[in-house]
Coordinates of N, CA and C in Angstrom, one line a residue:
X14 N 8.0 -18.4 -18.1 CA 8.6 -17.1 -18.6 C 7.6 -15.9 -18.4
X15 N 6.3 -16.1 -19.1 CA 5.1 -14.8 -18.9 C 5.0 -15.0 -17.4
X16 N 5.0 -15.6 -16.5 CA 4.8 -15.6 -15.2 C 6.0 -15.3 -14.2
X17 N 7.1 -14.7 -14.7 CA 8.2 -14.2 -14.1 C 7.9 -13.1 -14.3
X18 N 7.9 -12.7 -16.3 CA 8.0 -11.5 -16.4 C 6.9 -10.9 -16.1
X19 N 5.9 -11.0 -15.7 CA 4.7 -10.7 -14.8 C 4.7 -10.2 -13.1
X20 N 5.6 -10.9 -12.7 CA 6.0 -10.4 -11.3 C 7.3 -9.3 -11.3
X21 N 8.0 -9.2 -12.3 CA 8.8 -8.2 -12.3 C 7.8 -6.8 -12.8
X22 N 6.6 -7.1 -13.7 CA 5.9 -5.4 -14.0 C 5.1 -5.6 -12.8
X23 N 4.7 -6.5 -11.8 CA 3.9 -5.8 -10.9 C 4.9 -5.3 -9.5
X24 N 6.3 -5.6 -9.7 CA 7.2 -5.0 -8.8 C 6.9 -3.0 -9.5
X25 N 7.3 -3.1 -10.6 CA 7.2 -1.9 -11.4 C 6.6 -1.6 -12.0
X26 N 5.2 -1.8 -13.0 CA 5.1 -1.4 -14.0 C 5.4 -0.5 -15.1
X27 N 5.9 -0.9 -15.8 CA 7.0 -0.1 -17.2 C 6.2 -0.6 -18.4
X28 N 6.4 0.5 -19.4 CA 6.4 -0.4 -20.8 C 5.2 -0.2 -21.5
X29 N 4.9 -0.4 -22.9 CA 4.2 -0.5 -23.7 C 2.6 -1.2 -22.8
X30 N 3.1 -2.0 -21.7 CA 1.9 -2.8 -21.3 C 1.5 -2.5 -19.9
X31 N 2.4 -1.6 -20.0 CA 2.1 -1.1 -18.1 C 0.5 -0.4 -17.9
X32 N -0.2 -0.3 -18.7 CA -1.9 0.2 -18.7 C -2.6 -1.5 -18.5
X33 N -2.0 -1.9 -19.0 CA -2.6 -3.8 -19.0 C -1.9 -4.1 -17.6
X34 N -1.4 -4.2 -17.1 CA -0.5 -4.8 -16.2 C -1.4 -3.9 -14.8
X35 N -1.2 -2.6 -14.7 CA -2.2 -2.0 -13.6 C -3.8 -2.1 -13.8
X36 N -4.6 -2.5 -14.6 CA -5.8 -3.5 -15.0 C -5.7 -4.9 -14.4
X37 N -4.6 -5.4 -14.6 CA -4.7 -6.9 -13.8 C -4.7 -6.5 -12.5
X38 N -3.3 -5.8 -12.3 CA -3.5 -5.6 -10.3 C -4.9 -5.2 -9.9
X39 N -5.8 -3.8 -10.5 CA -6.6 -3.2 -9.8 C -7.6 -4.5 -10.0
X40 N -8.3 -5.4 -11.0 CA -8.8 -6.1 -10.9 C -8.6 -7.7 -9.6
X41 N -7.1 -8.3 -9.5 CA -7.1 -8.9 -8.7 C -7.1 -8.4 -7.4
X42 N -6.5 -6.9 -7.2 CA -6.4 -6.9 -5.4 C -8.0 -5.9 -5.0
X43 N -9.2 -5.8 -6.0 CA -10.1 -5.3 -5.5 C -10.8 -6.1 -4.4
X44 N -10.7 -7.4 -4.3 CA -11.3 -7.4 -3.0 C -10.2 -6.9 -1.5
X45 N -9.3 -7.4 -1.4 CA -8.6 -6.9 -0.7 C -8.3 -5.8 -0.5
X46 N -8.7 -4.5 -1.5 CA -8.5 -3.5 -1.2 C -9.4 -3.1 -0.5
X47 N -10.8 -3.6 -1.2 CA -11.9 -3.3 -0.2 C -12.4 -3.4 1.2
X48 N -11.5 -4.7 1.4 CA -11.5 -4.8 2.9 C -10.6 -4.4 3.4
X49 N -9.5 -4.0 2.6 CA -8.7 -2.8 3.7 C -9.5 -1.9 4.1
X50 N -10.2 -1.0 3.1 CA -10.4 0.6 3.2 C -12.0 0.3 4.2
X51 N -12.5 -1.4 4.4 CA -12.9 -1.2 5.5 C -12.9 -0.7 7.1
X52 N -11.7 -1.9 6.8 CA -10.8 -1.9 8.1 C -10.3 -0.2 8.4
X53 N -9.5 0.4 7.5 CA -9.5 1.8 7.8 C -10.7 2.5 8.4
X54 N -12.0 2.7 8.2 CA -12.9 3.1 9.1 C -12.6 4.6 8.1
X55 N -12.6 5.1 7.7 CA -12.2 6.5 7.0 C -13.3 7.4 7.4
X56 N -11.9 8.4 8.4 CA -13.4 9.6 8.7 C -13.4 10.7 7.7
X57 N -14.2 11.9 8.0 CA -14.2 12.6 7.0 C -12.9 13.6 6.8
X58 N -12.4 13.9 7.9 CA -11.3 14.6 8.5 C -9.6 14.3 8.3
X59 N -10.1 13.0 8.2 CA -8.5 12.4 8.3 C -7.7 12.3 6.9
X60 N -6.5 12.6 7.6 CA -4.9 12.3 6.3 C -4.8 11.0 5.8
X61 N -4.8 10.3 4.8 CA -4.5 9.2 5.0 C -3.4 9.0 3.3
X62 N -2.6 8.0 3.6 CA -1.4 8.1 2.8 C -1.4 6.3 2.6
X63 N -1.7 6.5 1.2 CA -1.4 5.0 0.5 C 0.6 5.3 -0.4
X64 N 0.6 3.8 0.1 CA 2.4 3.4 -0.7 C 1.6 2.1 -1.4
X65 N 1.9 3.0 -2.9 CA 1.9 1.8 -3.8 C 0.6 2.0 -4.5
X66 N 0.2 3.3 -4.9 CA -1.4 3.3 -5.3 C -1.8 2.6 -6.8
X67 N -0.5 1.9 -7.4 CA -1.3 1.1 -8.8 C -2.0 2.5 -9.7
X68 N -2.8 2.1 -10.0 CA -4.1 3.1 -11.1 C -4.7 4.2 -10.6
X69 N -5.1 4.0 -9.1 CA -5.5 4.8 -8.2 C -7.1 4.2 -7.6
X70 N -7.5 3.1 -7.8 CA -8.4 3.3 -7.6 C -8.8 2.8 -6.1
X71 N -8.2 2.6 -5.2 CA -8.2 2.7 -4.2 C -8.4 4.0 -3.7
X72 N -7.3 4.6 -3.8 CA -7.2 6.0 -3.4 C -8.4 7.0 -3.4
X73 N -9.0 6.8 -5.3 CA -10.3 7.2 -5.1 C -11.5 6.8 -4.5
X74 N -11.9 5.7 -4.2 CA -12.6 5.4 -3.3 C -12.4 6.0 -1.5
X75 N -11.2 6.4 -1.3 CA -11.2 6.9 0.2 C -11.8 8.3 -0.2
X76 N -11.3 8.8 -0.8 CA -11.3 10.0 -1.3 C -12.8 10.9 -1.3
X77 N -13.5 9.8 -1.8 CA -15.3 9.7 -1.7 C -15.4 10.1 -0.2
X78 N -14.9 9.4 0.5 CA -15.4 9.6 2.0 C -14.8 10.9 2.8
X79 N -14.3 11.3 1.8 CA -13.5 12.6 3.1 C -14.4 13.8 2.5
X80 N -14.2 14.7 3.8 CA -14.8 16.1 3.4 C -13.3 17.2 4.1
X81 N -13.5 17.6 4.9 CA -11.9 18.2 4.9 C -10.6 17.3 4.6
X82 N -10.8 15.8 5.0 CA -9.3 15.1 5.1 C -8.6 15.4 3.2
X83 N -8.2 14.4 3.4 CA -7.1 14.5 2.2 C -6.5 12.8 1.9
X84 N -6.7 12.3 0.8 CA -6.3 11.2 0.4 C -4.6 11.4 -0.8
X85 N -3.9 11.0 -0.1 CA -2.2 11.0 -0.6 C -2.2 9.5 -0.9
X86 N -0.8 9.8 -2.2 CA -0.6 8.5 -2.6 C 0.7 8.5 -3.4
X87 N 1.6 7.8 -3.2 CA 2.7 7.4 -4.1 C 3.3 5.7 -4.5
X88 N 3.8 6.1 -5.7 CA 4.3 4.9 -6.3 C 5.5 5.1 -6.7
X89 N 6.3 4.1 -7.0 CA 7.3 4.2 -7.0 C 7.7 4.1 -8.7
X90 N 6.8 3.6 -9.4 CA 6.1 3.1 -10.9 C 6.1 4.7 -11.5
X91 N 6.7 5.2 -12.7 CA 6.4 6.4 -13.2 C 5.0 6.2 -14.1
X92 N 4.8 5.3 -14.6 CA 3.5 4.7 -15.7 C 2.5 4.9 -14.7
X93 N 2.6 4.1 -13.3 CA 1.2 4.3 -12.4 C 0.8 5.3 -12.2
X94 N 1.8 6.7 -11.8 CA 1.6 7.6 -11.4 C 0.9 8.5 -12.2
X95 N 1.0 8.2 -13.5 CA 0.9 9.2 -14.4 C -1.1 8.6 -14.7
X96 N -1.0 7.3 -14.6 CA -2.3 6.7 -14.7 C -2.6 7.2 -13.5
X97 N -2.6 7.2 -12.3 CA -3.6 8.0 -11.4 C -3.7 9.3 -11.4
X98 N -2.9 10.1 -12.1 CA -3.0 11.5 -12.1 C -4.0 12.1 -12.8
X99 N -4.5 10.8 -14.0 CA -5.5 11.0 -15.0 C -6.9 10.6 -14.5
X100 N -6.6 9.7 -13.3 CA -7.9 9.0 -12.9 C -8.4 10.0 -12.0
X101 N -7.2 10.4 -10.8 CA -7.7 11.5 -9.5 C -7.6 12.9 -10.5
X102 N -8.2 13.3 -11.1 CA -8.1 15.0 -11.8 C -8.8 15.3 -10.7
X103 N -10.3 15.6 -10.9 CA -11.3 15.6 -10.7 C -11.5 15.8 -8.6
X104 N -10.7 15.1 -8.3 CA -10.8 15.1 -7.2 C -9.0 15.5 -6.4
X105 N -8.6 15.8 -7.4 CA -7.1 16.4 -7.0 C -7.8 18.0 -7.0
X106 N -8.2 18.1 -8.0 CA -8.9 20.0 -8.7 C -9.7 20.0 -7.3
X107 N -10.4 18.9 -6.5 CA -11.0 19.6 -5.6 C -10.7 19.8 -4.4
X108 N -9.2 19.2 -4.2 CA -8.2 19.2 -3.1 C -8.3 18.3 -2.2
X109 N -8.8 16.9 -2.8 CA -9.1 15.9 -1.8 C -8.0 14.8 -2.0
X110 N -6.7 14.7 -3.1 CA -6.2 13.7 -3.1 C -5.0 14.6 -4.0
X111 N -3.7 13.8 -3.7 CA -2.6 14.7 -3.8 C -1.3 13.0 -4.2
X112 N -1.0 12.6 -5.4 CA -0.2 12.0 -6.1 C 1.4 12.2 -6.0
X113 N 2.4 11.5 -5.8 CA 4.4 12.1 -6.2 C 4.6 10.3 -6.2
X114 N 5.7 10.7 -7.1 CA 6.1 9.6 -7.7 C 7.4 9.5 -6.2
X115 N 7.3 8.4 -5.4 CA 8.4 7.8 -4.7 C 8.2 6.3 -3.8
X116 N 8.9 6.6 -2.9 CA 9.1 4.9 -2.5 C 9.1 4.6 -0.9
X117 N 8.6 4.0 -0.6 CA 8.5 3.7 0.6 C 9.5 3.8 1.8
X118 N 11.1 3.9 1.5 CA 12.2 4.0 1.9 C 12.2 5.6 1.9
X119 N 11.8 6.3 1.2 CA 11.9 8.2 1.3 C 10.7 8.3 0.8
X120 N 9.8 8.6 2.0 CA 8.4 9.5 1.7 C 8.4 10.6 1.3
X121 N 8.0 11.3 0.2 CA 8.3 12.9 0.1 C 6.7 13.7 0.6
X122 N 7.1 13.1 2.0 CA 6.3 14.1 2.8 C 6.2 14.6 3.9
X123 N 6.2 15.6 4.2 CA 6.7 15.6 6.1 C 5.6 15.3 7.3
X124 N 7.3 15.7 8.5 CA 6.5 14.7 9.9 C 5.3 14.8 10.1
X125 N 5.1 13.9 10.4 CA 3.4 13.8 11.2 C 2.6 14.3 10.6
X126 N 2.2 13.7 9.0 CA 1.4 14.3 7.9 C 0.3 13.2 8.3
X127 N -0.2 12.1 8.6 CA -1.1 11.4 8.4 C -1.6 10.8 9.6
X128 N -2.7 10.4 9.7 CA -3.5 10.0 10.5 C -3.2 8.6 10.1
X129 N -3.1 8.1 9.4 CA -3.4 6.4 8.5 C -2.5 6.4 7.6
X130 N -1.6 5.1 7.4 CA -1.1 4.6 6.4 C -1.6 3.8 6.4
X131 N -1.7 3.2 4.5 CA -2.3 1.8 3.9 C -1.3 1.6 3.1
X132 N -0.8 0.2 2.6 CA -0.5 -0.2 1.7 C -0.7 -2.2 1.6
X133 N -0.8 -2.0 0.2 CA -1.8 -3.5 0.0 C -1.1 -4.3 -1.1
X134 N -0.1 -4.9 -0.8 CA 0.7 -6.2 -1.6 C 1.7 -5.4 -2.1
X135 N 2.5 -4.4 -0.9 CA 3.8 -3.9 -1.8 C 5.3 -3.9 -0.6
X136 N 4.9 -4.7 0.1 CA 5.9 -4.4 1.1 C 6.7 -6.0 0.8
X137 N 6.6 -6.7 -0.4 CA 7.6 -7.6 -1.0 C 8.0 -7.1 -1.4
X138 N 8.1 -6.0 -2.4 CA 8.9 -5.1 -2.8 C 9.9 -4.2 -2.3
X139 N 9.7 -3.8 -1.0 CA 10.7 -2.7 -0.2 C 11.9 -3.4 -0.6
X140 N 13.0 -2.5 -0.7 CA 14.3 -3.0 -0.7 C 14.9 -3.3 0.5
X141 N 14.0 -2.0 1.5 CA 14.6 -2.1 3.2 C 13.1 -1.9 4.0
X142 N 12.8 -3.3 4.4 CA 11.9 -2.7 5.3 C 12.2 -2.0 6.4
X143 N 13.2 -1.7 7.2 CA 13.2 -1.3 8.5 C 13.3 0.3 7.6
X144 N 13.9 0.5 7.1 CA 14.3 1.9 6.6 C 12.6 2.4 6.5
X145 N 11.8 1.7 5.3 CA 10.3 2.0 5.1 C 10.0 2.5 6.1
X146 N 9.8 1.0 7.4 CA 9.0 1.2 8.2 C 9.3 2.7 9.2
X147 N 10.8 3.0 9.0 CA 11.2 4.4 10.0 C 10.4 5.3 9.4
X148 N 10.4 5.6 7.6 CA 9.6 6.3 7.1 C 8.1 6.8 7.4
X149 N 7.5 6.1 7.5 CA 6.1 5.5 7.6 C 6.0 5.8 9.4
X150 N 7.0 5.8 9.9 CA 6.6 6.1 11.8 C 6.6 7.5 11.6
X151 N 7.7 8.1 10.7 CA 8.3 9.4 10.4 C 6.9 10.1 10.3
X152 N 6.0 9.8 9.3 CA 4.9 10.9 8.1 C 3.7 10.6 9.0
X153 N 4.0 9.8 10.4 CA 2.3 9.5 10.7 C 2.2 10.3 12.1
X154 N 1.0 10.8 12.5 CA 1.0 11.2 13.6 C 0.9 10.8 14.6
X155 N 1.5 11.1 16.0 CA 1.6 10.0 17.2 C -0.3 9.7 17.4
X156 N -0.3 8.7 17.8 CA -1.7 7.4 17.6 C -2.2 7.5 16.3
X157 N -1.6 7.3 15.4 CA -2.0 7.0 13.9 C -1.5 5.2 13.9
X158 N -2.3 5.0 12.3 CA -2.5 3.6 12.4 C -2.2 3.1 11.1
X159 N -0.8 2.0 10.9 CA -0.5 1.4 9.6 C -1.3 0.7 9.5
X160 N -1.7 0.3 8.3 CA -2.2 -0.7 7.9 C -1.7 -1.6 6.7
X161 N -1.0 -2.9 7.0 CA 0.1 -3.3 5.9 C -0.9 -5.1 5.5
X162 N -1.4 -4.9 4.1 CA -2.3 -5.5 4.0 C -1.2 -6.5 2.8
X163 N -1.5 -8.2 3.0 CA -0.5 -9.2 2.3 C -1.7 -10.2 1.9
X164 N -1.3 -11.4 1.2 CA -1.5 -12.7 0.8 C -0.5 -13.3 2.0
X165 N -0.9 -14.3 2.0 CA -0.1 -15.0 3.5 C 1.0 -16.2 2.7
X166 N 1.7 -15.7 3.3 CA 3.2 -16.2 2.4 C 3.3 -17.9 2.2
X167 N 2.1 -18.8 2.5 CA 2.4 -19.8 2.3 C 1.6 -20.2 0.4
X168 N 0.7 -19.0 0.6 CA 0.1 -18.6 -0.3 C 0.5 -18.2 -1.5
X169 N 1.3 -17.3 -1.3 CA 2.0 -16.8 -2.3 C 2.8 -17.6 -3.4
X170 N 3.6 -18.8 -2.4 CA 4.5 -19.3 -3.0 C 4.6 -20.2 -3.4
X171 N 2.6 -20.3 -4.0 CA 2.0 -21.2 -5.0 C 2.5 -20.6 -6.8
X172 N 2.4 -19.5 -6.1 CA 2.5 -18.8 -7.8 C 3.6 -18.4 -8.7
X173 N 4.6 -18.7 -9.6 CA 5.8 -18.5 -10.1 C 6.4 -16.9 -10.2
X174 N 5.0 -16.5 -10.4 CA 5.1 -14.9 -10.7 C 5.7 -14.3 -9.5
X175 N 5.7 -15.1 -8.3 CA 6.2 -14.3 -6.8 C 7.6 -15.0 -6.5
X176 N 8.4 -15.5 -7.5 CA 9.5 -16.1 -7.4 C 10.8 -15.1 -6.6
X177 N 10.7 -13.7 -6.9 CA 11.5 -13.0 -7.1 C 10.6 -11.8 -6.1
X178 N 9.8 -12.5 -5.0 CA 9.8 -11.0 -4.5 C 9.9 -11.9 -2.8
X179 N 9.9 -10.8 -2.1 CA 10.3 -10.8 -0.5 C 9.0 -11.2 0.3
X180 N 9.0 -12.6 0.4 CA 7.2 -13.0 1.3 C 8.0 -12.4 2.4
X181 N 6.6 -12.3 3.7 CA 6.7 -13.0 4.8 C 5.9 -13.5 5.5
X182 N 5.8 -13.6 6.5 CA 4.7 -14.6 7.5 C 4.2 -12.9 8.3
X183 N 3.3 -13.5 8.6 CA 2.5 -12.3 9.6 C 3.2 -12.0 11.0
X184 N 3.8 -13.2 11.6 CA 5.0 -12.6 12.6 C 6.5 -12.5 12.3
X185 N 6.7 -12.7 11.4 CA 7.9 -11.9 10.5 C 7.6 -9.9 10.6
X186 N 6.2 -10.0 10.1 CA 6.1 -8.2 10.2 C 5.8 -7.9 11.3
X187 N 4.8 -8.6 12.0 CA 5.4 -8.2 13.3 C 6.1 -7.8 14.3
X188 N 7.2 -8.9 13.8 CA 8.7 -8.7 14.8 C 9.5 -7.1 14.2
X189 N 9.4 -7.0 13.0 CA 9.7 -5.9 12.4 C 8.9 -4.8 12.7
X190 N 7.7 -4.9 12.9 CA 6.8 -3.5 13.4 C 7.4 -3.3 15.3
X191 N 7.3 -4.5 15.7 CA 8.0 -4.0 17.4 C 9.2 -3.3 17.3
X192 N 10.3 -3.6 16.4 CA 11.6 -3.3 16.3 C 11.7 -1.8 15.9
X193 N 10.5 -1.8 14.7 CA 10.1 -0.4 15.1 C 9.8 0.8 15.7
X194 N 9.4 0.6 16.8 CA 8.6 0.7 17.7 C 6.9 0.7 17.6
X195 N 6.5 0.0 17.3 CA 5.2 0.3 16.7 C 4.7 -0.6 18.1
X196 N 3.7 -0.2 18.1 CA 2.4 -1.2 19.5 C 1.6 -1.2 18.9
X197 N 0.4 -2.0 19.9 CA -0.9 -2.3 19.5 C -0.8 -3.1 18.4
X198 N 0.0 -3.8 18.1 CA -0.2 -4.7 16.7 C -0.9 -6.1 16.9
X199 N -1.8 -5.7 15.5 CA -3.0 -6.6 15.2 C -2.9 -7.4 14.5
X200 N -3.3 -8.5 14.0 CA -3.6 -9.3 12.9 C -4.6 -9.5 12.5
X201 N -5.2 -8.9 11.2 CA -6.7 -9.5 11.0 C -6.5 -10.7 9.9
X202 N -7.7 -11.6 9.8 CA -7.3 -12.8 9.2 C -8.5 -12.5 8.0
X203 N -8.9 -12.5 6.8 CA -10.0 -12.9 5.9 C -9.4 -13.9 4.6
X204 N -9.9 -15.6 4.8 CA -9.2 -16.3 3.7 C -7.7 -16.5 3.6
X205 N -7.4 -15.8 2.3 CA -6.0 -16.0 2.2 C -5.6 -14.3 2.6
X206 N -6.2 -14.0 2.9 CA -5.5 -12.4 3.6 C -5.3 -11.8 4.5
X207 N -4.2 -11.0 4.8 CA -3.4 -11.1 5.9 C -3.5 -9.5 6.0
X208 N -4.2 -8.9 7.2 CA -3.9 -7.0 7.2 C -3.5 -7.0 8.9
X209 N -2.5 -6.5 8.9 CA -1.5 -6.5 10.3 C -1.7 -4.7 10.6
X210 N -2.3 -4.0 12.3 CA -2.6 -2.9 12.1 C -1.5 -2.8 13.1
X211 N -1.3 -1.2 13.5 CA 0.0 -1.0 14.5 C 0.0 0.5 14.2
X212 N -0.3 1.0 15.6 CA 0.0 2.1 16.2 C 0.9 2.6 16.3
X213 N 1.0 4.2 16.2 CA 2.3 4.7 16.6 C 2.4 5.5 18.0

């Protein structure tokens, strides 16, 4: 039972416990985050647009590395958003990172805003990935680089808490990044984690 209703607050976080519930995420997906925002290479210059920022602390960490760029982030969670709004002040006041509450399916932000997309254990959740992924080709600029970071779905579906969300296999997104039109797609492998890159 706590292990269902556990995968339905980390589809959302709501509620009385949604400050405990984005504590567990930012604590479990810290290493993966970190090897994303390696894999990103973050220059000082660059846009870069996280879906699904949790608490924010991802976000703040890129955020460190830019000097003109700009670190963007939305969730689709009103509780998250409002918790990163409180985390990034400091570095929103200094115009280095910019928060809106939405969803992967409607970015509220325009064409060819980013250099980089990241997002890290949220693309179970899309309701449409092809729609997302049009989104996401939409906000990035021509030779910009997704980066869609997972647990590898054989992995996943050790755990009860992921009963109710949308695995897939690394050439599952794949086949959905080409349909896209996306190229250059990559697979990086670390353990149980799976970050698939793809050009536009």
């Amino acid at each position: 039972m706590f292990e269902q209703w556990l995968g339905k607050q980390l589809r959302s976080p709501r509620g009385i416990l949604a400050k405990w519930v984005a504590s567990y995420m930012e604590t479990g997906n810290h290493d993966i985050n970190e090897w994303t925002i390696q894999l990103l290479d973050v220059r000082p210059h660059e846009r870069i647009l996280e879906i699904g920022t949790g608490s924010g602390a991802a976000l703040c960490r890129i955020a460190e590395q830019l000097e003109s760029g700009k670190a963007c982030g939305i969730d689709s969670s009103k509780s998250m958003v409002k918790q990163s709004l409180r985390r990034t002040r400091n570095i929103r006041e200094e115009g280095k990172a910019e928060l809106k509450l939405g969803y992967a399916e409607n970015i509220p932000f325009d064409d060819r805003s980013f250099h980089k997309v990241f997002s890290v254990h949220t693309i179970y959740f899309w309701t449409d990935v092809q729609q997302a992924l049009k989104e996401i080709y939409r906000v990035m600029q021509l030779d910009g680089t997704l980066y869609l970071s997972i647990h590898l779905k054989d992995q996943m579906k050790k755990s009860k808490k992921t009963k109710d969300f949308a695995l897939y296999t690394e050439e599952q997104i794949k086949r959905q990044l080409e349909e896209s039109h996306f190229r250059e797609i990559t697979v990086h492998m670390r353990k149980n984690d799976c970050c698939i890159t793809a050009v536009k």
